[in-house]
PDB file of C-alpha atoms in Angstrom:
ATOM      1  CA  UNK A 300      22.172 -29.090 -28.498  1.00 56.00           C
ATOM      2  CA  UNK A 301      22.436 -25.298 -28.196  1.00 51.00           C
ATOM      3  CA  UNK A 302      19.187 -24.912 -30.120  1.00 54.00           C
ATOM      4  CA  UNK A 303      17.510 -27.376 -27.761  1.00 45.00           C
ATOM      5  CA  UNK A 304      18.749 -25.504 -24.673  1.00 49.00           C
ATOM      6  CA  UNK A 305      17.617 -22.161 -26.079  1.00 45.00           C
ATOM      7  CA  UNK A 306      14.217 -23.617 -26.966  1.00 44.00           C
ATOM      8  CA  UNK A 307      13.851 -25.120 -23.495  1.00 41.00           C
ATOM      9  CA  UNK A 308      14.774 -21.804 -21.853  1.00 43.00           C
ATOM     10  CA  UNK A 309      12.322 -19.915 -24.052  1.00 40.00           C
ATOM     11  CA  UNK A 310       9.593 -22.432 -23.275  1.00 39.00           C
ATOM     12  CA  UNK A 311      10.305 -22.114 -19.551  1.00 41.00           C
ATOM     13  CA  UNK A 312      10.152 -18.297 -19.677  1.00 40.00           C
ATOM     14  CA  UNK A 313       6.873 -18.391 -21.614  1.00 39.00           C
ATOM     15  CA  UNK A 314       5.437 -20.902 -19.162  1.00 45.00           C
ATOM     16  CA  UNK A 315       6.342 -18.653 -16.231  1.00 45.00           C
ATOM     17  CA  UNK A 316       4.885 -15.595 -17.964  1.00 43.00           C
ATOM     18  CA  UNK A 317       1.597 -17.292 -18.840  1.00 41.00           C
ATOM     19  CA  UNK A 318       1.276 -18.790 -15.365  1.00 48.00           C
ATOM     20  CA  UNK A 319       1.738 -15.319 -13.869  1.00 50.00           C
ATOM     21  CA  UNK A 320      -0.882 -13.553 -16.001  1.00 49.00           C
ATOM     22  CA  UNK A 321      -3.847 -14.703 -13.844  1.00 48.00           C
ATOM     23  CA  UNK A 322      -1.871 -13.999 -10.656  1.00 59.00           C
ATOM     24  CA  UNK A 323      -0.884 -10.506 -11.832  1.00 54.00           C
ATOM     25  CA  UNK A 324      -4.510  -9.803 -12.717  1.00 58.00           C
ATOM     26  CA  UNK A 325      -5.567 -10.901  -9.238  1.00 62.00           C
ATOM     27  CA  UNK A 326      -2.948  -8.582  -7.722  1.00 69.00           C
ATOM     28  CA  UNK A 327      -4.351  -5.710  -9.793  1.00 67.00           C
ATOM     29  CA  UNK A 328      -7.826  -6.519  -8.479  1.00 73.00           C
ATOM     30  CA  UNK A 329      -6.471  -6.353  -4.922  1.00 80.00           C
ATOM     31  CA  UNK A 330      -5.022  -2.890  -5.559  1.00 84.00           C
ATOM     32  CA  UNK A 331      -8.465  -1.791  -6.792  1.00 87.00           C
ATOM     33  CA  UNK A 332      -9.957  -2.744  -3.412  1.00 88.00           C
ATOM     34  CA  UNK A 333      -7.391  -0.959  -1.244  1.00 90.00           C
ATOM     35  CA  UNK A 334      -6.776   2.659  -0.262  1.00 93.00           C
ATOM     36  CA  UNK A 335      -3.368   3.231   1.293  1.00 91.00           C
ATOM     37  CA  UNK A 336      -1.634   5.736   3.518  1.00 92.00           C
ATOM     38  CA  UNK A 337       1.809   7.153   2.731  1.00 92.00           C
ATOM     39  CA  UNK A 338       3.489   9.481   5.229  1.00 94.00           C
ATOM     40  CA  UNK A 339       6.781  11.266   4.589  1.00 95.00           C
ATOM     41  CA  UNK A 340       8.685  12.378   7.687  1.00 96.00           C
ATOM     42  CA  UNK A 341      10.512  15.690   7.801  1.00 96.00           C
ATOM     43  CA  UNK A 342      13.882  13.927   8.193  1.00 95.00           C
ATOM     44  CA  UNK A 343      15.479  10.713   9.405  1.00 95.00           C
ATOM     45  CA  UNK A 344      16.219  12.064  12.875  1.00 95.00           C
ATOM     46  CA  UNK A 345      14.814  10.007  15.739  1.00 95.00           C
ATOM     47  CA  UNK A 346      12.518  12.844  16.797  1.00 95.00           C
ATOM     48  CA  UNK A 347      11.122  13.355  13.293  1.00 95.00           C
ATOM     49  CA  UNK A 348      10.582   9.632  12.808  1.00 94.00           C
ATOM     50  CA  UNK A 349       8.747   9.411  16.143  1.00 95.00           C
ATOM     51  CA  UNK A 350       6.634  12.405  15.133  1.00 96.00           C
ATOM     52  CA  UNK A 351       5.734  10.642  11.879  1.00 94.00           C
ATOM     53  CA  UNK A 352       4.345   7.688  13.853  1.00 92.00           C
ATOM     54  CA  UNK A 353       2.340   9.970  16.132  1.00 94.00           C
ATOM     55  CA  UNK A 354       0.839  11.687  13.092  1.00 95.00           C
ATOM     56  CA  UNK A 355       0.063   8.255  11.647  1.00 91.00           C
ATOM     57  CA  UNK A 356      -1.772   7.139  14.779  1.00 89.00           C
ATOM     58  CA  UNK A 357      -3.757  10.368  14.976  1.00 92.00           C
ATOM     59  CA  UNK A 358      -4.770  10.283  11.314  1.00 92.00           C
ATOM     60  CA  UNK A 359      -5.760   6.609  11.464  1.00 88.00           C
ATOM     61  CA  UNK A 360      -7.819   7.211  14.578  1.00 87.00           C
ATOM     62  CA  UNK A 361      -9.638  10.046  12.829  1.00 89.00           C
ATOM     63  CA  UNK A 362     -10.239   8.212   9.555  1.00 87.00           C
ATOM     64  CA  UNK A 363     -11.352   4.971  11.206  1.00 82.00           C
ATOM     65  CA  UNK A 364     -14.422   6.811  12.457  1.00 81.00           C
ATOM     66  CA  UNK A 365     -14.737   8.439   9.042  1.00 82.00           C
ATOM     67  CA  UNK A 366     -14.723   5.052   7.288  1.00 83.00           C
ATOM     68  CA  UNK A 367     -17.211   3.447   9.664  1.00 79.00           C
ATOM     69  CA  UNK A 368     -19.899   3.207   6.985  1.00 80.00           C
ATOM     70  CA  UNK A 369     -17.664   2.959   3.912  1.00 84.00           C
ATOM     71  CA  UNK A 370     -18.488  -0.140   1.863  1.00 87.00           C
ATOM     72  CA  UNK A 371     -15.785   0.111  -0.791  1.00 89.00           C
ATOM     73  CA  UNK A 372     -12.443   1.650  -1.668  1.00 90.00           C
ATOM     74  CA  UNK A 373     -14.240   4.215  -3.819  1.00 93.00           C
ATOM     75  CA  UNK A 374     -16.413   5.308  -0.909  1.00 92.00           C
ATOM     76  CA  UNK A 375     -13.422   5.520   1.430  1.00 91.00           C
ATOM     77  CA  UNK A 376     -11.447   7.548  -1.091  1.00 94.00           C
ATOM     78  CA  UNK A 377     -14.389   9.886  -1.666  1.00 94.00           C
ATOM     79  CA  UNK A 378     -14.665  10.447   2.086  1.00 93.00           C
ATOM     80  CA  UNK A 379     -10.963  11.304   2.268  1.00 94.00           C
ATOM     81  CA  UNK A 380     -11.344  13.685  -0.669  1.00 95.00           C
ATOM     82  CA  UNK A 381     -14.292  15.425   0.992  1.00 95.00           C
ATOM     83  CA  UNK A 382     -12.451  15.682   4.305  1.00 95.00           C
ATOM     84  CA  UNK A 383      -8.915  16.262   3.027  1.00 96.00           C
ATOM     85  CA  UNK A 384      -8.546  19.627   4.753  1.00 96.00           C
ATOM     86  CA  UNK A 385      -9.869  18.238   8.042  1.00 96.00           C
ATOM     87  CA  UNK A 386      -7.403  15.339   7.864  1.00 96.00           C
ATOM     88  CA  UNK A 387      -4.589  17.791   7.141  1.00 97.00           C
ATOM     89  CA  UNK A 388      -5.676  19.873  10.122  1.00 97.00           C
ATOM     90  CA  UNK A 389      -5.686  16.807  12.375  1.00 96.00           C
ATOM     91  CA  UNK A 390      -2.140  15.931  11.275  1.00 97.00           C
ATOM     92  CA  UNK A 391      -0.978  19.519  11.721  1.00 97.00           C
ATOM     93  CA  UNK A 392      -2.502  19.755  15.199  1.00 97.00           C
ATOM     94  CA  UNK A 393      -0.546  16.632  16.162  1.00 97.00           C
ATOM     95  CA  UNK A 394       2.650  18.243  14.872  1.00 97.00           C
ATOM     96  CA  UNK A 395       1.977  21.426  16.873  1.00 97.00           C
ATOM     97  CA  UNK A 396       1.033  19.519  20.026  1.00 97.00           C
ATOM     98  CA  UNK A 397       4.444  17.850  19.943  1.00 97.00           C
ATOM     99  CA  UNK A 398       6.254  21.190  19.834  1.00 96.00           C
ATOM    100  CA  UNK A 399       7.069  21.438  16.120  1.00 96.00           C
ATOM    101  CA  UNK A 400       6.084  24.039  13.562  1.00 94.00           C
ATOM    102  CA  UNK A 401       6.493  21.945  10.408  1.00 97.00           C
ATOM    103  CA  UNK A 402       4.039  22.462   7.588  1.00 97.00           C
ATOM    104  CA  UNK A 403       1.751  19.558   6.678  1.00 97.00           C
ATOM    105  CA  UNK A 404       0.389  18.923   3.185  1.00 97.00           C
ATOM    106  CA  UNK A 405      -1.959  16.179   2.032  1.00 96.00           C
ATOM    107  CA  UNK A 406      -2.982  14.862  -1.360  1.00 96.00           C
ATOM    108  CA  UNK A 407      -4.646  11.868  -2.941  1.00 96.00           C
ATOM    109  CA  UNK A 408      -2.336  10.217  -5.456  1.00 94.00           C
ATOM    110  CA  UNK A 409      -1.938   7.052  -7.489  1.00 93.00           C
ATOM    111  CA  UNK A 410       1.513   5.606  -6.912  1.00 89.00           C
ATOM    112  CA  UNK A 411       3.527   2.428  -7.281  1.00 86.00           C
ATOM    113  CA  UNK A 412       4.204   0.287  -4.221  1.00 85.00           C
ATOM    114  CA  UNK A 413       6.578  -2.658  -4.104  1.00 83.00           C
ATOM    115  CA  UNK A 414       5.526  -5.749  -2.146  1.00 82.00           C
ATOM    116  CA  UNK A 415       4.808  -4.750   1.439  1.00 79.00           C
ATOM    117  CA  UNK A 416       4.952  -7.235   4.315  1.00 77.00           C
ATOM    118  CA  UNK A 417       2.974  -6.465   7.456  1.00 73.00           C
ATOM    119  CA  UNK A 418       2.413  -8.463  10.637  1.00 69.00           C
ATOM    120  CA  UNK A 419      -0.217 -10.855   9.320  1.00 74.00           C
ATOM    121  CA  UNK A 420      -0.718  -9.947   5.689  1.00 79.00           C
ATOM    122  CA  UNK A 421       1.149  -8.983   2.518  1.00 81.00           C
ATOM    123  CA  UNK A 422       0.116  -6.547  -0.182  1.00 82.00           C
ATOM    124  CA  UNK A 423       1.328  -7.343  -3.701  1.00 83.00           C
ATOM    125  CA  UNK A 424       3.202  -4.813  -5.847  1.00 83.00           C
ATOM    126  CA  UNK A 425       1.245  -2.459  -8.067  1.00 85.00           C
ATOM    127  CA  UNK A 426      -0.344   0.927  -8.520  1.00 88.00           C
ATOM    128  CA  UNK A 427      -2.484   1.988  -5.554  1.00 90.00           C
ATOM    129  CA  UNK A 428      -4.539   5.046  -4.717  1.00 94.00           C
ATOM    130  CA  UNK A 429      -3.191   6.570  -1.522  1.00 94.00           C
ATOM    131  CA  UNK A 430      -3.412   9.510   0.835  1.00 95.00           C
ATOM    132  CA  UNK A 431       0.054  11.050   0.928  1.00 96.00           C
ATOM    133  CA  UNK A 432       0.864  13.246   3.915  1.00 97.00           C
ATOM    134  CA  UNK A 433       4.112  15.227   3.878  1.00 97.00           C
ATOM    135  CA  UNK A 434       5.503  16.581   7.142  1.00 97.00           C
ATOM    136  CA  UNK A 435       7.862  19.536   6.760  1.00 96.00           C
ATOM    137  CA  UNK A 436      10.500  18.867   4.112  1.00 95.00           C
ATOM    138  CA  UNK A 437       9.358  15.286   3.607  1.00 94.00           C
ATOM    139  CA  UNK A 438      12.941  14.059   3.339  1.00 94.00           C
ATOM    140  CA  UNK A 439      12.824  11.311   5.958  1.00 91.00           C
ATOM    141  CA  UNK A 440      12.018   7.611   5.683  1.00 87.00           C
ATOM    142  CA  UNK A 441       8.459   6.982   4.574  1.00 86.00           C
ATOM    143  CA  UNK A 442       5.760   4.931   6.223  1.00 82.00           C
ATOM    144  CA  UNK A 443       3.084   2.961   4.384  1.00 81.00           C
ATOM    145  CA  UNK A 444      -0.036   1.172   5.472  1.00 83.00           C
ATOM    146  CA  UNK A 445      -3.647   0.463   4.539  1.00 85.00           C
ATOM    147  CA  UNK A 446      -6.391   2.926   5.380  1.00 85.00           C
ATOM    148  CA  UNK A 447      -9.159   0.903   3.765  1.00 86.00           C
ATOM    149  CA  UNK A 448      -9.838  -1.745   4.833  1.00 83.00           C
ATOM    150  CA  UNK A 449      -8.759  -0.262   8.181  1.00 77.00           C
ATOM    151  CA  UNK A 450      -6.098  -2.795   9.125  1.00 73.00           C
ATOM    152  CA  UNK A 451      -3.147  -0.530   9.907  1.00 69.00           C
ATOM    153  CA  UNK A 452      -3.180  -0.662  13.682  1.00 58.00           C
ATOM    154  CA  UNK A 453      -6.073  -3.039  14.314  1.00 57.00           C
ATOM    155  CA  UNK A 454      -5.714  -6.207  16.352  1.00 56.00           C
ATOM    156  CA  UNK A 455      -5.012  -9.445  14.488  1.00 59.00           C
ATOM    157  CA  UNK A 456      -8.646 -10.549  14.739  1.00 63.00           C
ATOM    158  CA  UNK A 457      -9.926  -7.153  13.584  1.00 65.00           C
ATOM    159  CA  UNK A 458      -7.517  -7.253  10.647  1.00 60.00           C
ATOM    160  CA  UNK A 459      -8.814 -10.676   9.650  1.00 70.00           C
ATOM    161  CA  UNK A 460     -12.467  -9.644   9.917  1.00 73.00           C
ATOM    162  CA  UNK A 461     -11.998  -6.430   7.934  1.00 71.00           C
ATOM    163  CA  UNK A 462      -9.901  -8.098   5.247  1.00 74.00           C
ATOM    164  CA  UNK A 463     -12.525 -10.828   4.761  1.00 76.00           C
ATOM    165  CA  UNK A 464     -15.191  -8.160   4.298  1.00 76.00           C
ATOM    166  CA  UNK A 465     -13.275  -6.596   1.395  1.00 77.00           C
ATOM    167  CA  UNK A 466     -11.392  -9.409  -0.385  1.00 81.00           C
ATOM    168  CA  UNK A 467     -12.818 -12.489  -2.062  1.00 75.00           C
ATOM    169  CA  UNK A 468     -11.449 -15.910  -1.058  1.00 81.00           C
ATOM    170  CA  UNK A 469      -8.636 -15.977  -3.636  1.00 82.00           C
ATOM    171  CA  UNK A 470      -7.545 -12.413  -2.849  1.00 80.00           C
ATOM    172  CA  UNK A 471      -7.647 -13.127   0.873  1.00 78.00           C
ATOM    173  CA  UNK A 472      -5.433 -16.176   0.353  1.00 80.00           C
ATOM    174  CA  UNK A 473      -2.907 -14.060  -1.558  1.00 76.00           C
ATOM    175  CA  UNK A 474      -2.621 -11.362   1.106  1.00 78.00           C
ATOM    176  CA  UNK A 475      -2.454 -13.770   4.064  1.00 77.00           C
ATOM    177  CA  UNK A 476      -0.464 -16.732   2.700  1.00 77.00           C
ATOM    178  CA  UNK A 477       3.323 -17.058   2.733  1.00 72.00           C
ATOM    179  CA  UNK A 478       3.329 -19.070  -0.507  1.00 68.00           C
ATOM    180  CA  UNK A 479       3.496 -16.233  -3.025  1.00 65.00           C
ATOM    181  CA  UNK A 480       6.743 -14.436  -2.205  1.00 71.00           C
ATOM    182  CA  UNK A 481       8.560 -15.576  -5.349  1.00 62.00           C
ATOM    183  CA  UNK A 482       5.571 -14.625  -7.510  1.00 68.00           C
ATOM    184  CA  UNK A 483       5.516 -11.144  -5.982  1.00 67.00           C
ATOM    185  CA  UNK A 484       9.199 -10.763  -6.859  1.00 69.00           C
ATOM    186  CA  UNK A 485       8.646 -11.884 -10.440  1.00 68.00           C
ATOM    187  CA  UNK A 486       5.684  -9.522 -10.813  1.00 64.00           C
ATOM    188  CA  UNK A 487       7.878  -6.668  -9.543  1.00 68.00           C
ATOM    189  CA  UNK A 488      10.575  -7.544 -12.089  1.00 67.00           C
ATOM    190  CA  UNK A 489       8.099  -7.663 -14.967  1.00 61.00           C
ATOM    191  CA  UNK A 490       6.516  -4.383 -13.905  1.00 63.00           C
ATOM    192  CA  UNK A 491       9.918  -2.674 -13.729  1.00 65.00           C
ATOM    193  CA  UNK A 492      10.786  -3.974 -17.196  1.00 60.00           C
ATOM    194  CA  UNK A 493       7.412  -2.836 -18.549  1.00 57.00           C
ATOM    195  CA  UNK A 494       7.826   0.595 -16.981  1.00 55.00           C
ATOM    196  CA  UNK A 495      11.323   0.962 -18.456  1.00 57.00           C
ATOM    197  CA  UNK A 496      10.171  -0.107 -21.909  1.00 48.00           C
ATOM    198  CA  UNK A 497       7.185   2.256 -21.831  1.00 52.00           C
ATOM    199  CA  UNK A 498       9.512   5.184 -21.062  1.00 52.00           C
ATOM    200  CA  UNK A 499      11.861   4.210 -23.891  1.00 49.00           C
ATOM    201  CA  UNK A 500       9.079   3.698 -26.386  1.00 52.00           C
TER     202      UNK A 500
END
């Protein structure tokens, strides 16, 4: 009986793993289509957190015009790379205009994001390229969103239109449906285990 139970459990685990392989691959494809924004506030004070949001709005306003003709994540990322100093200047000007003298640094990085739930869409966990902006000490709560496609502060209809331009039908279903929450959690668990094992090995 114990052997049967162990065999059944092993079969169940293998079934779950194999069923997730296509889904995990689709999530990886989604991350390849997306360029994200990551802003670190100076601190968790109310003023610093409000400043972070003002910097966010100013940067997104600037880059939305920048991305007007971008047709892919690669093009959007290249535009950010070419205009990184200008974007930093825009963020810094917003800091100064609000009466602060914090430094502002910007960099393009590849970093891990857990599942992120937004108003009308969800981004699966995984490694994403992102513009990281650090305000002052960068010790406050972070803020994440999507720079490309530009759906951070767009209206619901604009978000839908822009997402459909970038994602194929299956990817679009994943980021807009509420049916994949448990799969996102399992993918996160597997990725954490894989990351831990890779460090040990």
